[in-house]
Coordinates of C-alpha atoms in Angstrom, one line a residue:
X838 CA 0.0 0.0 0.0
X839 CA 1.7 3.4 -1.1
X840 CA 2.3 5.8 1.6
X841 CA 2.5 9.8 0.7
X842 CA 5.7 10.5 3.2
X843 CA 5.8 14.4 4.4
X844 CA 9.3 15.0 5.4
X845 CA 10.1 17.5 7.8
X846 CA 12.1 20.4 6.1
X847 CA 14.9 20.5 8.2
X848 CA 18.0 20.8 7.1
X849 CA 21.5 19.8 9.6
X850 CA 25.0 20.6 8.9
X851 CA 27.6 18.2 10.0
X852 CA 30.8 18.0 8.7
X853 CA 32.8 14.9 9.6
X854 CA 36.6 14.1 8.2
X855 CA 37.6 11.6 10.7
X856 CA 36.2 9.9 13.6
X857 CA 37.7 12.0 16.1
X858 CA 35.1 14.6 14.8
X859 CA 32.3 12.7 15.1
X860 CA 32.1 13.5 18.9
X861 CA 31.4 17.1 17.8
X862 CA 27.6 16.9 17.3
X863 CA 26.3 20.7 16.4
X864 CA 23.1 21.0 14.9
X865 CA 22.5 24.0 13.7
X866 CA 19.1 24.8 11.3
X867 CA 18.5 27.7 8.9
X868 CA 14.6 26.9 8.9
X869 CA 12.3 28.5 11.0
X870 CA 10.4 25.4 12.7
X871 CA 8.1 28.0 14.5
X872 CA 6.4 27.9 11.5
X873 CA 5.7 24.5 11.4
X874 CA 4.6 24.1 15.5
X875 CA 1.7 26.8 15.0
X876 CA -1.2 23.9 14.6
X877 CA -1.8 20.6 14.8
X878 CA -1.1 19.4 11.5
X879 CA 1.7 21.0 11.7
X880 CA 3.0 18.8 14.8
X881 CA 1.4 15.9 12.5
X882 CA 3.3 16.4 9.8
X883 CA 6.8 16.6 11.7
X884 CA 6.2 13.5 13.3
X885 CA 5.4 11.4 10.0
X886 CA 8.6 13.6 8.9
X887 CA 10.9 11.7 11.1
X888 CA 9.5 8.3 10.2
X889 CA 9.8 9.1 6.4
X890 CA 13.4 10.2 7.0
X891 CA 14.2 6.9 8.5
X892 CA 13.7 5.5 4.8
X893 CA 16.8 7.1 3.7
X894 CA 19.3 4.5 2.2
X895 CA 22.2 6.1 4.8
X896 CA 19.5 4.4 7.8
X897 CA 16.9 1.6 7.7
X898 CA 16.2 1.9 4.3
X899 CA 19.4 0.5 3.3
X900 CA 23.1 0.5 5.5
X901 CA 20.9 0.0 9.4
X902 CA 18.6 -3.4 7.5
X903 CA 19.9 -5.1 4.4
X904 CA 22.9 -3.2 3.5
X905 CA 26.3 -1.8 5.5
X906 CA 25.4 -3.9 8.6
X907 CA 24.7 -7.6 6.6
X908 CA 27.7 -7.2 4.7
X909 CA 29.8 -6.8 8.0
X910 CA 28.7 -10.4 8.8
X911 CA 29.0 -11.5 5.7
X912 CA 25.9 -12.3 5.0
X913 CA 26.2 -12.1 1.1
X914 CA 28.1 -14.0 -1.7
X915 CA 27.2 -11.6 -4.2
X916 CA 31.0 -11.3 -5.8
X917 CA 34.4 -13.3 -5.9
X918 CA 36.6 -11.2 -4.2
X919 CA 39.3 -12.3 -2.3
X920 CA 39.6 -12.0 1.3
X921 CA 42.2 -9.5 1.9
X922 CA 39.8 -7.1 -0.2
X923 CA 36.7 -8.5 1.4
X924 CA 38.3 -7.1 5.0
X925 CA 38.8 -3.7 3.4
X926 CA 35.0 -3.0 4.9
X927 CA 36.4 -3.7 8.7
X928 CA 38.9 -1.0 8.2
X929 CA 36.9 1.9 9.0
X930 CA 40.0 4.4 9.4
X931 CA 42.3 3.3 6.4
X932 CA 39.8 3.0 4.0
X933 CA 37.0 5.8 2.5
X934 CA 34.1 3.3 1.6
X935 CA 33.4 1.9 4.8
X936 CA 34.7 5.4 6.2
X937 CA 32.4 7.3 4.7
X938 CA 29.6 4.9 4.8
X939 CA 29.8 5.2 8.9
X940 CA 29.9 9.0 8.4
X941 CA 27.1 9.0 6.3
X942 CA 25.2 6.6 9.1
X943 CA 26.5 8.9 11.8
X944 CA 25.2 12.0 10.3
X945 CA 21.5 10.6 9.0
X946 CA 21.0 9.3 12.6
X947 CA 22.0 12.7 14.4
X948 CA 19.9 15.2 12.2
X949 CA 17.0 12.1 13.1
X950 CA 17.7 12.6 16.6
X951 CA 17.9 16.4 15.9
X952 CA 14.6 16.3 14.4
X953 CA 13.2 14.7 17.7
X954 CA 14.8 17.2 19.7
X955 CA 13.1 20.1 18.1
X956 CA 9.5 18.4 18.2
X957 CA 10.0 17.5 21.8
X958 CA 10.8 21.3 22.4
X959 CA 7.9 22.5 20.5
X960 CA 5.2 20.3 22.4
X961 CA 6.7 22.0 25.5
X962 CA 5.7 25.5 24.5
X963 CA 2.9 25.4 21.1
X964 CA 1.8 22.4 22.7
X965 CA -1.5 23.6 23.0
X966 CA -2.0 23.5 19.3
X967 CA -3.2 20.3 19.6
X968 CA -6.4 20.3 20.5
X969 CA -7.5 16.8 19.7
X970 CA -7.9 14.6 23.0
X971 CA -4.7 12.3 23.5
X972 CA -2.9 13.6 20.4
X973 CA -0.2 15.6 22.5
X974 CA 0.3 12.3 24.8
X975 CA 0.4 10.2 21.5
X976 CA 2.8 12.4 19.7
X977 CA 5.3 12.9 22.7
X978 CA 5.2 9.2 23.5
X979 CA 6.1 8.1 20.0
X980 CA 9.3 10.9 20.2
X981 CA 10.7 9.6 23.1
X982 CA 10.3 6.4 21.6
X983 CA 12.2 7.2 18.4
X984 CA 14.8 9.3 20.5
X985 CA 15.6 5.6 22.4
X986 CA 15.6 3.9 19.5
X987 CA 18.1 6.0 17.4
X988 CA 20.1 6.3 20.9
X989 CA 20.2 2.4 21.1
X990 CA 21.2 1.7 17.6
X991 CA 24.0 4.2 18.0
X992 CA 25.3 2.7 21.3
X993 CA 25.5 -0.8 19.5
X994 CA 27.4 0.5 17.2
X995 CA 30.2 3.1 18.5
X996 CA 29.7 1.7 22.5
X997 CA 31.9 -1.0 23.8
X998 CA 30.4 -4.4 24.6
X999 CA 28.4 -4.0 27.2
X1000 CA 28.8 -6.4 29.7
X1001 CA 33.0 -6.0 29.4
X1002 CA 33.2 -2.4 30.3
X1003 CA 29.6 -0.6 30.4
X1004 CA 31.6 2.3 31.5
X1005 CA 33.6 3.2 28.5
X1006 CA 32.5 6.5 26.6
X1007 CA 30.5 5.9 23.8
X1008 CA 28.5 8.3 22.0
X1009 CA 27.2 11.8 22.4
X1010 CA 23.4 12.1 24.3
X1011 CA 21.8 15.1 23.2
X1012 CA 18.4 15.9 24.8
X1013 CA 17.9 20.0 23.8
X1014 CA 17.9 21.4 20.4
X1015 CA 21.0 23.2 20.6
X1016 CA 23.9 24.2 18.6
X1017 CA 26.2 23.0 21.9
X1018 CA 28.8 20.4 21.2
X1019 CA 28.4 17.3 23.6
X1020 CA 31.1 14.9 24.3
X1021 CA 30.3 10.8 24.4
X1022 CA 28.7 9.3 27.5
X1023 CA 29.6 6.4 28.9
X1024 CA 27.9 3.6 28.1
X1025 CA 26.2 2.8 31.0
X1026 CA 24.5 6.0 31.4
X1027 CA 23.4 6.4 28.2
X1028 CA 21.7 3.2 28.4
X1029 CA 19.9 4.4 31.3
X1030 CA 19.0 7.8 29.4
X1031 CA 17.8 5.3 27.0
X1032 CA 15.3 3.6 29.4
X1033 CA 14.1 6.6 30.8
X1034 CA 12.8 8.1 27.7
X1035 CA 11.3 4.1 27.0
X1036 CA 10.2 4.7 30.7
X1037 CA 8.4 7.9 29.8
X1038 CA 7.3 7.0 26.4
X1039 CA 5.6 3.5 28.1
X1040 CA 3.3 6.3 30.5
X1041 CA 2.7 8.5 27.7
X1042 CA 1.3 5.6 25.6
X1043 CA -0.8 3.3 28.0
X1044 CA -4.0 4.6 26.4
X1045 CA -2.9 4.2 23.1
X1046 CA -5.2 1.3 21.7
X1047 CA -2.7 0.3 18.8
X1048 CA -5.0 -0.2 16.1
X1049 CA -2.9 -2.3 13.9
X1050 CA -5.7 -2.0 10.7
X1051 CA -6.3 1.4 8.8
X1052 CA -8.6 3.5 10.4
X1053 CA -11.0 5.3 7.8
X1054 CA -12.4 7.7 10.4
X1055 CA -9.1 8.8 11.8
X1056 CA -6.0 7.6 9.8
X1057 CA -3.5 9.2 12.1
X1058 CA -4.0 6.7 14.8
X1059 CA -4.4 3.3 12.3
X1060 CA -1.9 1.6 10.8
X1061 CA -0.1 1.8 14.2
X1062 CA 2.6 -1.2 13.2
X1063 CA 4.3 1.7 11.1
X1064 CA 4.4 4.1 14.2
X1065 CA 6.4 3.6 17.7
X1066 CA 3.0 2.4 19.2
X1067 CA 3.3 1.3 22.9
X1068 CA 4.0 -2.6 22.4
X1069 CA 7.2 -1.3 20.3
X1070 CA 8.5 0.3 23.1
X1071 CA 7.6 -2.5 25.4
X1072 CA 9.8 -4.7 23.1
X1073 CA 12.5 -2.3 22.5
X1074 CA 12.9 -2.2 26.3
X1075 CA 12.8 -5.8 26.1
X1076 CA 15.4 -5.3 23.5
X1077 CA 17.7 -2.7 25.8
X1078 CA 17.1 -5.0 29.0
X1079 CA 18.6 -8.0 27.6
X1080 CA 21.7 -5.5 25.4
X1081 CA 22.8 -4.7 29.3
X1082 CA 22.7 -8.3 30.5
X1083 CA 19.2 -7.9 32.6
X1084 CA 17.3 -11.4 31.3
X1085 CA 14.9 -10.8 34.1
X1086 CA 13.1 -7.6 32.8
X1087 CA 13.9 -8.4 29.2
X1088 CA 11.6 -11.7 29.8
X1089 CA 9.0 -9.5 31.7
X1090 CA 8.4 -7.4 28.8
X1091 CA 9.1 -9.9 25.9
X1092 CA 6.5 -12.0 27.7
X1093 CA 4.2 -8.8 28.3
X1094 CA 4.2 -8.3 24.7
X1095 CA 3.4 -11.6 23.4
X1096 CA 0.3 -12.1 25.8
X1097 CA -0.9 -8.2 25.1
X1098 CA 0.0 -6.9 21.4
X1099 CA -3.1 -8.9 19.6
X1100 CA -0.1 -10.6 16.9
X1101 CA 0.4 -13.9 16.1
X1102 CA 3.4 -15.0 14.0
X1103 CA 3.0 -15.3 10.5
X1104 CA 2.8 -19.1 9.2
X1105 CA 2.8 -18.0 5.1
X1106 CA 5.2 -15.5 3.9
X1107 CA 4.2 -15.8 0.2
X1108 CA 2.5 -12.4 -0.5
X1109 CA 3.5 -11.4 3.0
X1110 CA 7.3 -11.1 2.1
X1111 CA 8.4 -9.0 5.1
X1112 CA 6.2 -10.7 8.1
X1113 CA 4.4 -7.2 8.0
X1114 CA 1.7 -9.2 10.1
X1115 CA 3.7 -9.7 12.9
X1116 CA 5.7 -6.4 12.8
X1117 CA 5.9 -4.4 15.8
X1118 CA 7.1 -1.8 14.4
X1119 CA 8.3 -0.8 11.1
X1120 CA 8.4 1.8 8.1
X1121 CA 6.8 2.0 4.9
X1122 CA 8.9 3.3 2.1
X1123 CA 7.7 5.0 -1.0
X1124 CA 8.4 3.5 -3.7
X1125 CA 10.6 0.6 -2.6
X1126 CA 11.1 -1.9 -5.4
X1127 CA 12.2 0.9 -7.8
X1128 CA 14.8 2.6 -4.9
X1129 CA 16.0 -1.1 -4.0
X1130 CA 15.9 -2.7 -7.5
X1131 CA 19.9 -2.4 -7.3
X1132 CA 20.5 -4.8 -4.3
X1133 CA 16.9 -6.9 -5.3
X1134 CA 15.3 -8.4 -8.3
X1135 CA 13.3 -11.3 -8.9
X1136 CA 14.5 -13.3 -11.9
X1137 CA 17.7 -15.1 -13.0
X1138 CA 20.3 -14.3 -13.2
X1139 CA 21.3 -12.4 -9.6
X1140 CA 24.6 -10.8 -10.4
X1141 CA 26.0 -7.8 -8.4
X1142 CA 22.4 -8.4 -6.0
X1143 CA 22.5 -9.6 -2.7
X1144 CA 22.2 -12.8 -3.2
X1145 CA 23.5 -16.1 -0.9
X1146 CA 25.1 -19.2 -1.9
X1147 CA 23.5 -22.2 -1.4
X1148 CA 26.4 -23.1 1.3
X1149 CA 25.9 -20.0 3.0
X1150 CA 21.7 -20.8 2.7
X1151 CA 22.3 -24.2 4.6
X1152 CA 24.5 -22.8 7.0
X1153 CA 21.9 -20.4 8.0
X1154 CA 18.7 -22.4 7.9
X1155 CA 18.3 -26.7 8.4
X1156 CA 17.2 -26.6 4.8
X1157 CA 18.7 -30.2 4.2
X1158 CA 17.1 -32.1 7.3
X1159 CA 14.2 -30.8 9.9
X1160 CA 13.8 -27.2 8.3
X1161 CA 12.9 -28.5 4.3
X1162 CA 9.4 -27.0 4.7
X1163 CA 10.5 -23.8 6.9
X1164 CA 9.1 -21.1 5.2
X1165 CA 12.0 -18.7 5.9
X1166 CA 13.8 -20.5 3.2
X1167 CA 11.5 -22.2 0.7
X1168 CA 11.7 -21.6 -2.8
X1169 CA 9.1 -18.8 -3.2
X1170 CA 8.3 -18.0 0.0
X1171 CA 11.7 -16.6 2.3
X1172 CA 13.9 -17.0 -1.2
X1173 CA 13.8 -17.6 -4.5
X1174 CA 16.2 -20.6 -5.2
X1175 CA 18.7 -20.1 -9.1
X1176 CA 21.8 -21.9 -9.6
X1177 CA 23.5 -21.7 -6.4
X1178 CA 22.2 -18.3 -6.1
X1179 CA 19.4 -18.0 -3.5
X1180 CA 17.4 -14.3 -3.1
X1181 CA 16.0 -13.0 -0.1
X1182 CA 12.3 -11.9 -1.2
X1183 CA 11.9 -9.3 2.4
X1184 CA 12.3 -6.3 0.2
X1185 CA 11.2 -6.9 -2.7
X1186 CA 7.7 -5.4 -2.7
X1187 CA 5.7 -7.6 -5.3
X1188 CA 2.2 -7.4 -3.3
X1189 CA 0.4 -4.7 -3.8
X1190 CA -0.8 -4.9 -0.6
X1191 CA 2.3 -6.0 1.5
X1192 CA 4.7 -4.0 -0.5
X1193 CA 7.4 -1.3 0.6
X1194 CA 7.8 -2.7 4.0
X1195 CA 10.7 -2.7 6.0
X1196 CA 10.4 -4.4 9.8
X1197 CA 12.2 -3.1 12.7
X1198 CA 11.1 -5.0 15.7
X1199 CA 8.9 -8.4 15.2
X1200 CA 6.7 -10.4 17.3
X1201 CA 9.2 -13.6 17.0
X1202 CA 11.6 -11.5 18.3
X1203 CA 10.0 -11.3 21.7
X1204 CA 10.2 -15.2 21.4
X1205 CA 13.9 -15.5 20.9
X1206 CA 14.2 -12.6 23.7
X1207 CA 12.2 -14.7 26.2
X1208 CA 14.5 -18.2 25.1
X1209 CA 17.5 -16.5 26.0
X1210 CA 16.2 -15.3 29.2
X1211 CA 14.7 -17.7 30.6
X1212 CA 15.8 -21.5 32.0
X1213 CA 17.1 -23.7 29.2
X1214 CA 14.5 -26.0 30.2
X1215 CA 11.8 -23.0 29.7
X1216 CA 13.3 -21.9 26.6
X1217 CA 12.9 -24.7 24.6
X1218 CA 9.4 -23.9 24.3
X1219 CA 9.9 -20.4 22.5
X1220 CA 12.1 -22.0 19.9
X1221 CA 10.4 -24.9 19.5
X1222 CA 6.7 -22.3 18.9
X1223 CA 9.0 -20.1 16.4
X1224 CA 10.2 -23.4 14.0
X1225 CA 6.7 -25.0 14.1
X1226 CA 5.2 -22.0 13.3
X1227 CA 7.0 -21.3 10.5
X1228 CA 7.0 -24.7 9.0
X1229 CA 9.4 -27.0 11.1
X1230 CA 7.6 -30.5 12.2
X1231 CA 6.7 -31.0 15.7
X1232 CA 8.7 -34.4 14.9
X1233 CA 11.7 -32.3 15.1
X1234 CA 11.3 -30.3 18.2
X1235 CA 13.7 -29.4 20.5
X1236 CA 13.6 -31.5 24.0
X1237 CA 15.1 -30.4 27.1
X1238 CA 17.6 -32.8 28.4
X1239 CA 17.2 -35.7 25.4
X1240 CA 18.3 -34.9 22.1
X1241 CA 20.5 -31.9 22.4
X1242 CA 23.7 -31.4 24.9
X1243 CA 23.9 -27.8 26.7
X1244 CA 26.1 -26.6 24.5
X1245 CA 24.0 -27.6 21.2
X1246 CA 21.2 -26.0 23.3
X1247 CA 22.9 -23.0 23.8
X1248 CA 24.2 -22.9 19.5
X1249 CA 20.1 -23.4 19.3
X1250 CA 19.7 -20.3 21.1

């Protein structure tokens, strides 16, 4: 379903040469957003802004998802190159694609959080533009929301690992729309930061009754699976929670969305490519196939796309024992098989209905969250619901204590 995206029209200058300038986050706009914050539709608008921005190929329509990030782990076998230029992308000082590419990510995701900033502000003092009842709540909530999970993304990537040394400096925390410059928190504290605006955004949200269908009467508060709704900040907390090593309230709130949100994971992803039916949260991009027809296609032969080998496709799924009929793999539903050349069909949009679709958080997310918190002897449960759902036979489900060893347990896991 095509969206119409309105983009906020701010504009942020950053200039970046190295990575020691990165820490020197200064926003500055030459836009008068006072202009903007002077009605309700105004406020409107600048929140869809943010989530349309988030489309951008520098983000999660491209390096964040499918692109920069999957090639670090190597998902793709998309070329012959040898290894020593292969590990060119790991050296982030030396070399200017993978440089620039981090800059370009740095950048997006600060003028995002800059974006945020300035709405935040604004519903402080033209708040009472909003006249509609639980709009001001609604729009605030989903901020904060946005704010954490920009914040969290950008700890994963420039913090240290957590539970080594939660106290090393990561990355800047900026809360006011200012031109200040900011130097990097430590980890730990901006984790917390994190969890307070989660905390916040959880209060300002408990009335929001997450319609996940369009609403014809009042569209801004339908579709709610492409808007931080409340269950996606539940399961982003569930998300932070388990980052810092805290199984027990990553469980509580894993388990808290799976008995509340109203989802149920998807058991046919034929014309729903990207799970969109059990997506928590996620964005809708204009015109997807034609901005992603570079990295996607659907017909032989897949050259310079994405595509996987067919060692690399068994690796990653049980496709030659329990998992022939998982549905994450099979010919036409997760991939589309060619001569060892496999294609992921997630993005590429050929429903009319399920099209331009990219997923953030998913319900069986909450299930692999819960598995890893829980006892092994719990856990097996959540896997074993995950693989029968999506097309594994109860035949081959995981037993506690009988046909897997802890440590094949914990590979499972």
């Amino acid at each position: 379903m095509k969206k119409i995206i309105l983009a906020c029209s701010w504009i942020i200058l950053m200039m970046m040469s190295a990575c020691s300038d990165w820490v020197d986050v200064s926003p500055n706009t030459d836009v008068k957003s006072e202009d903007l914050f002077t009605s309700e539709s105004g406020f409107k608008s600048a929140l869809i802004g943010i989530y349309g921005r988030m489309t951008d190929q520098s983000l999660y329509g491209g390096h964040m998802t499918f692109n920069f990030m999957e090639k670090l782990v190597q998902r793709y076998d998309n070329n012959n190159d040898s290894d020593d230029v292969r590990a060119k992308i790991y050296d982030y000082k030396n070399q200017s694609d993978p440089k620039n590419t981090l800059a370009s990510i740095w950048s997006a995701m600060y003028q995002d959080i800059a974006n945020i900033n300035s709405l935040l502000t604004y519903l402080e003092t033209n708040g009472h533009y909003i006249t509609t009842e639980g709009y001001w709540e609604m729009i605030k909530g989903e901020a904060l929301g946005l704010r954490a999970f920009h914040y969290f993304d950008l700890l994963r990537m420039w913090g240290p690992i957590y539970v080594q040394d939660s106290t090393a400096k990561a990355v800047p925390f900026r809360d006011k729309f200012n031109s200040d410059k900011v130097a990097p928190m430590a980890a730990n504290e901006l984790a917390h930061k994190i969890l307070d605006d989660l905390r916040e955004a959880e209060k300002l949200l408990k009335n929001d009754k997450v319609n996940w269908a369009y609403k014809f009467d009042e569209p801004f508060v339908g579709e709610r699976g492409y808007r931080m709704n409340k269950y996606a900040v539940k399961a982003l907390m569930a998300r932070v929670y388990l980052w810092m090593g805290n199984k027990t309230m990553a469980a509580a709130y894993a388990r808290s969305v799976i008995n509340e949100c109203g989802l149920s994971l998807v058991r046919d992803n034929q014309t729903d490519v990207s799970m969109h039916d059990e997506t928590l949260f996620g964005l809708s991009m204009y015109n997807m196939s034609e901005k992603l027809n570079s990295y996607w296609k659907t017909a032989l032969p897949f050259n310079n796309q994405l595509w996987i080998s067919d060692n690399n496709r068994t690796t990653v799924f049980e496709s030659m024992t329990c998992g022939i009929n998982d549905i994450r793999y099979k010919n036409g539903f997760g991939f589309i098989h060619g001569d060892n050349q496999n294609m992921c069909r997630k993005y590429l949009g050929e429903n009319t209905f399920y099209d331009e679709n990219i997923p953030l958080i998913r319900l069986s997310e909450m299930y692999y969250i819960l598995a890893e918190s829980v006892s092994l002897e719990e856990s097996v449960e959540y896997i074993n619901k995950v693989r029968n759902t999506r097309g594994i036979s109860r035949t081959y489900d995981i037993i506690y204590g009988s046909n897997y060893t802890d440590v094949e347990r914990r590979e499972a896991l």
